[in-house]
PDB file of C-alpha atoms in Angstrom:
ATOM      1  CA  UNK A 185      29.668 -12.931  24.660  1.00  0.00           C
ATOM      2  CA  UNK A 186      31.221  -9.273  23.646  1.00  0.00           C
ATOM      3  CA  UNK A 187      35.046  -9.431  24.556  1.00  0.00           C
ATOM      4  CA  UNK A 188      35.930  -6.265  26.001  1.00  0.00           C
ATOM      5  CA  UNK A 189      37.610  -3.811  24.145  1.00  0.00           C
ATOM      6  CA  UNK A 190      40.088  -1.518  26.777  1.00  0.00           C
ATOM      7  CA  UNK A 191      40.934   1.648  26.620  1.00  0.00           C
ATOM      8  CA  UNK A 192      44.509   2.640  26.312  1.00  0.00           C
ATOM      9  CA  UNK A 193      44.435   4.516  29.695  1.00  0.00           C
ATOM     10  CA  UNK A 194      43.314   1.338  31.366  1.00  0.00           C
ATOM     11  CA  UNK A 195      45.849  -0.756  30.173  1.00  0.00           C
ATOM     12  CA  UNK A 196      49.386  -2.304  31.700  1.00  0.00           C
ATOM     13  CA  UNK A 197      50.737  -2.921  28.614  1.00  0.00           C
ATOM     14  CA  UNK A 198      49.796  -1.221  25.614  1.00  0.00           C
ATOM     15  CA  UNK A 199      50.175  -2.721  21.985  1.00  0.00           C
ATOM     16  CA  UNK A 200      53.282  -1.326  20.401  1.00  0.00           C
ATOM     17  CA  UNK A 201      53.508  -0.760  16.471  1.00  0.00           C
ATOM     18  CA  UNK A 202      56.389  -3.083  15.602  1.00  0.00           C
ATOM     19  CA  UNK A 203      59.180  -1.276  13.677  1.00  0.00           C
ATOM     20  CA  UNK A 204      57.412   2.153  14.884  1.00  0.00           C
ATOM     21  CA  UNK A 205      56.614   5.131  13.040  1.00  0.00           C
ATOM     22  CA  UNK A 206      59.276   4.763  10.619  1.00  0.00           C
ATOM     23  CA  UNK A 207      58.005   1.538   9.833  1.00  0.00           C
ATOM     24  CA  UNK A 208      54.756   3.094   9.236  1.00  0.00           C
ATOM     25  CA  UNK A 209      55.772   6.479   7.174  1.00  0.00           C
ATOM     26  CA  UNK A 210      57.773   4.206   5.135  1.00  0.00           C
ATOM     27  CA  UNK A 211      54.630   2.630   3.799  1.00  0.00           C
ATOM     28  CA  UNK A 212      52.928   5.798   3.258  1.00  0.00           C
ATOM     29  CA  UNK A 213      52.489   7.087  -0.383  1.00  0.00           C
ATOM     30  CA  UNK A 214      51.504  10.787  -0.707  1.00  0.00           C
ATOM     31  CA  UNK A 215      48.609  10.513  -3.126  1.00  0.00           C
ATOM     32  CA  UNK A 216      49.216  12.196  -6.163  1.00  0.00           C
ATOM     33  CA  UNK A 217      45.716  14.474  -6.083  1.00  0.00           C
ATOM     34  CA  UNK A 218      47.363  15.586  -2.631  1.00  0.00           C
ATOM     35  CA  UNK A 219      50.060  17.074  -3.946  1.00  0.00           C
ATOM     36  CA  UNK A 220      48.851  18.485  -6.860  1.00  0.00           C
ATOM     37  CA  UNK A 221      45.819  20.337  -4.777  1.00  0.00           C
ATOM     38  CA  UNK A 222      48.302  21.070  -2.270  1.00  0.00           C
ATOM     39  CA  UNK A 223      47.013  19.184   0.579  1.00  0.00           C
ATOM     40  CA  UNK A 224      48.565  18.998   3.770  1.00  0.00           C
ATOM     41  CA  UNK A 225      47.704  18.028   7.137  1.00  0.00           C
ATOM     42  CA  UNK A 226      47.005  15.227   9.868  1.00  0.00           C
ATOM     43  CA  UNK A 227      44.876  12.375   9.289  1.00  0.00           C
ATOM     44  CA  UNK A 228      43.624  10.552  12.523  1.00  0.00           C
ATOM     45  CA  UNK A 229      42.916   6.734  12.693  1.00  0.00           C
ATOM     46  CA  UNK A 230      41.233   5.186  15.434  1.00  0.00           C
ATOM     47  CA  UNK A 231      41.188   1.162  15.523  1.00  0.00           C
ATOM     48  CA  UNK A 232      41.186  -1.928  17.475  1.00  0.00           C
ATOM     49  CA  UNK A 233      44.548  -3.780  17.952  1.00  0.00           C
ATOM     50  CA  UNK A 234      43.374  -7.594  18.792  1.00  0.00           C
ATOM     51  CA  UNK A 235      45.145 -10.501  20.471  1.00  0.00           C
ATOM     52  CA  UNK A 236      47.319 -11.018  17.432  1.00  0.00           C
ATOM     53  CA  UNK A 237      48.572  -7.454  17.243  1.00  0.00           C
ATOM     54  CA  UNK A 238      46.215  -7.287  14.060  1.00  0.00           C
ATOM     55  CA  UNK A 239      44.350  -4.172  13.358  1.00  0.00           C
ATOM     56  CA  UNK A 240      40.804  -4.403  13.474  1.00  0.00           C
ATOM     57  CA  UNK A 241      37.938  -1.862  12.280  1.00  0.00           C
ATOM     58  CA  UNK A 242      40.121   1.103  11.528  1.00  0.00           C
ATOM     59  CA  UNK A 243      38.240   4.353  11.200  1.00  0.00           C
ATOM     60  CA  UNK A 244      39.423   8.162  10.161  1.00  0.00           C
ATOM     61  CA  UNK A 245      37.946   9.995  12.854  1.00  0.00           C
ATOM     62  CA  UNK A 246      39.808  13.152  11.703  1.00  0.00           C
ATOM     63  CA  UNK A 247      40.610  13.503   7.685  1.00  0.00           C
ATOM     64  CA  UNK A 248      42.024  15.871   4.973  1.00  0.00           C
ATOM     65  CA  UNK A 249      40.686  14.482   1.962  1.00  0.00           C
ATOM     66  CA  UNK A 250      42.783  14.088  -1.577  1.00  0.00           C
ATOM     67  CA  UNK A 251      43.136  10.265  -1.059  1.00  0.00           C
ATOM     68  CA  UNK A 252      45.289  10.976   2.039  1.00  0.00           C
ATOM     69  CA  UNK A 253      42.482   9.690   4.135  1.00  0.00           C
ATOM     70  CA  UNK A 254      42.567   6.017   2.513  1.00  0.00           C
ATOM     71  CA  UNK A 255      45.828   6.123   2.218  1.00  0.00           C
ATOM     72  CA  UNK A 256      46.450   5.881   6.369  1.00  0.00           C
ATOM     73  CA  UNK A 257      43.607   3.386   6.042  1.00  0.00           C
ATOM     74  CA  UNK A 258      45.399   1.433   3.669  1.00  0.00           C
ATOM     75  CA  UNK A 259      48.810   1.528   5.449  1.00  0.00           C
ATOM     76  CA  UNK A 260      47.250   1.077   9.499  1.00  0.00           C
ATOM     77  CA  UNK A 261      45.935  -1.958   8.046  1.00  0.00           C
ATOM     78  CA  UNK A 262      49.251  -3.777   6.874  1.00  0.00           C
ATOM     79  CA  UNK A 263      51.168  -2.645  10.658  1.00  0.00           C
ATOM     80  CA  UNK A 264      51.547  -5.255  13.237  1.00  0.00           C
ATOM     81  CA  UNK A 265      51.768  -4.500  16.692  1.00  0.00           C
ATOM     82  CA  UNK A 266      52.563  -6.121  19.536  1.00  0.00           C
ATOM     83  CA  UNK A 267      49.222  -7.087  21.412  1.00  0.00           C
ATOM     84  CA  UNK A 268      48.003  -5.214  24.615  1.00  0.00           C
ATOM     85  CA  UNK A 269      48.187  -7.129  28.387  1.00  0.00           C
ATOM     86  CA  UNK A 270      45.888  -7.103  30.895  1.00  0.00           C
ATOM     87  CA  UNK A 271      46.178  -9.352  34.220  1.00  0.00           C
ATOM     88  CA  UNK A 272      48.769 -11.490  32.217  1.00  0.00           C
ATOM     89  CA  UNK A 273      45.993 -11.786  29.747  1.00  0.00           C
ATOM     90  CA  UNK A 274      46.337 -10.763  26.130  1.00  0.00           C
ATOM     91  CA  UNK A 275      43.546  -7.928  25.350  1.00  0.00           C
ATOM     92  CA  UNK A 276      41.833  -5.893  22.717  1.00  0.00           C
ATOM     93  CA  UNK A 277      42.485  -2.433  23.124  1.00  0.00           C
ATOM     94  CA  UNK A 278      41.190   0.731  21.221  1.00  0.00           C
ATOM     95  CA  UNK A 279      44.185   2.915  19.996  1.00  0.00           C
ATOM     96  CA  UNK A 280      44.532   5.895  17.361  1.00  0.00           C
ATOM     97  CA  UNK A 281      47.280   7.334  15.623  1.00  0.00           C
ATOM     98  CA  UNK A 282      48.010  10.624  13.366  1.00  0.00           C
ATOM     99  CA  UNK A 283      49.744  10.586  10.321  1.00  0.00           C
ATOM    100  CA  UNK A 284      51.135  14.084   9.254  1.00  0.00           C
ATOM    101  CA  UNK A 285      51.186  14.568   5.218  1.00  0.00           C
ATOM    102  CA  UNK A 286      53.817  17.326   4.445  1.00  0.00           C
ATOM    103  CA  UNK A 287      54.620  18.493   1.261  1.00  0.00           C
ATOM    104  CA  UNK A 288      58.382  19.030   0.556  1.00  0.00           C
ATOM    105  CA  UNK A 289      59.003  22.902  -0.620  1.00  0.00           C
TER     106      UNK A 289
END
Protein backbone atom coordinates (compact mmCIF):
# COMPACT_ATOMS: atom_id res chain seq x y z
CA UNK A 1 0.00 0.00 0.00
CA UNK A 2 1.84 3.43 -1.28
CA UNK A 3 0.20 6.37 0.76
CA UNK A 4 -0.26 9.12 -1.51
CA UNK A 5 1.94 11.85 -1.53
CA UNK A 6 -0.22 15.36 -2.69
CA UNK A 7 0.81 17.99 -4.37
CA UNK A 8 0.72 21.38 -2.82
CA UNK A 9 -1.76 22.68 -5.49
CA UNK A 10 -4.14 19.92 -4.55
CA UNK A 11 -4.24 20.53 -1.10
CA UNK A 12 -6.86 22.40 1.51
CA UNK A 13 -4.49 22.89 3.93
CA UNK A 14 -0.97 23.05 3.32
CA UNK A 15 1.80 22.20 5.99
CA UNK A 16 3.11 25.40 7.46
CA UNK A 17 6.88 25.70 8.69
CA UNK A 18 6.34 26.45 12.38
CA UNK A 19 8.16 29.64 13.50
CA UNK A 20 8.54 30.47 9.56
CA UNK A 21 11.39 31.60 7.69
CA UNK A 22 12.97 33.31 10.46
CA UNK A 23 12.88 30.26 12.28
CA UNK A 24 14.59 28.66 9.48
CA UNK A 25 17.41 31.45 8.48
CA UNK A 26 18.14 31.47 12.05
CA UNK A 27 19.47 27.96 11.81
CA UNK A 28 21.36 28.58 8.77
CA UNK A 29 25.23 28.83 8.99
CA UNK A 30 26.96 30.35 5.91
CA UNK A 31 29.67 27.78 5.31
CA UNK A 32 32.91 29.13 5.64
CA UNK A 33 34.29 27.83 1.92
CA UNK A 34 31.15 30.01 0.79
CA UNK A 35 32.32 32.96 1.84
CA UNK A 36 35.72 32.73 1.24
CA UNK A 37 35.01 31.64 -2.67
CA UNK A 38 32.45 34.18 -2.67
CA UNK A 39 29.45 32.16 -3.19
CA UNK A 40 26.14 33.44 -3.36
CA UNK A 41 22.88 32.36 -4.47
CA UNK A 42 19.57 30.23 -3.95
CA UNK A 43 19.58 26.75 -2.98
CA UNK A 44 16.24 24.83 -3.67
CA UNK A 45 14.95 21.90 -1.46
CA UNK A 46 12.24 19.78 -2.41
CA UNK A 47 10.83 17.24 0.37
CA UNK A 48 8.01 15.43 1.81
CA UNK A 49 6.28 16.92 4.94
CA UNK A 50 4.47 13.67 6.62
CA UNK A 51 1.61 13.34 9.08
CA UNK A 52 3.81 14.53 11.90
CA UNK A 53 4.92 17.72 10.20
CA UNK A 54 8.38 15.81 9.90
CA UNK A 55 10.43 16.26 6.85
CA UNK A 56 10.95 13.35 4.87
CA UNK A 57 13.46 12.64 1.82
CA UNK A 58 14.71 16.14 1.31
CA UNK A 59 16.46 16.69 -1.98
CA UNK A 60 18.45 19.92 -3.57
CA UNK A 61 16.87 20.07 -6.78
CA UNK A 62 18.61 23.43 -7.47
CA UNK A 63 22.28 24.04 -5.70
CA UNK A 64 25.29 26.46 -5.50
CA UNK A 65 27.86 24.38 -4.16
CA UNK A 66 30.58 25.56 -1.28
CA UNK A 67 28.76 23.48 1.44
CA UNK A 68 25.72 25.78 1.03
CA UNK A 69 23.91 22.92 -0.53
CA UNK A 70 24.17 20.60 2.74
CA UNK A 71 23.83 23.19 4.71
CA UNK A 72 19.80 23.76 3.67
CA UNK A 73 19.84 19.97 3.87
CA UNK A 74 21.02 20.01 7.22
CA UNK A 75 18.74 22.83 8.50
CA UNK A 76 15.16 21.57 6.34
CA UNK A 77 15.75 18.57 8.26
CA UNK A 78 15.57 19.95 11.97
CA UNK A 79 12.08 22.37 10.86
CA UNK A 80 8.76 21.18 11.95
CA UNK A 81 5.78 22.03 10.22
CA UNK A 82 2.46 21.80 10.75
CA UNK A 83 1.07 18.70 8.73
CA UNK A 84 -1.02 19.10 5.46
CA UNK A 85 -5.17 18.27 5.48
CA UNK A 86 -7.02 16.64 3.13
CA UNK A 87 -10.89 15.65 3.63
CA UNK A 88 -10.27 16.22 7.44
CA UNK A 89 -7.54 13.73 6.95
CA UNK A 90 -3.93 14.43 7.81
CA UNK A 91 -1.72 13.98 4.45
CA UNK A 92 1.73 13.76 3.00
CA UNK A 93 2.37 16.45 0.78
CA UNK A 94 5.43 17.31 -1.50
CA UNK A 95 6.70 20.93 -0.80
CA UNK A 96 10.05 22.91 -1.69
CA UNK A 97 11.59 25.85 -0.41
CA UNK A 98 14.62 28.34 -1.44
CA UNK A 99 17.07 29.49 0.78
CA UNK A 100 18.94 32.70 -0.45
CA UNK A 101 22.81 32.80 0.78
CA UNK A 102 23.92 36.53 0.69
CA UNK A 103 27.09 37.70 1.56
CA UNK A 104 27.17 40.93 3.68
CA UNK A 105 29.42 43.76 1.76
Amino acid sequence: FEEKIYDINGIEILPSMIGGLKKLYSEIQYPEIAIKTGIEGIVTVEFIVNKMGEVENPQIIRGIGGGCDEEVLRVIKKMKFSPGIQNGILVKVKMSQSVRFQLKN
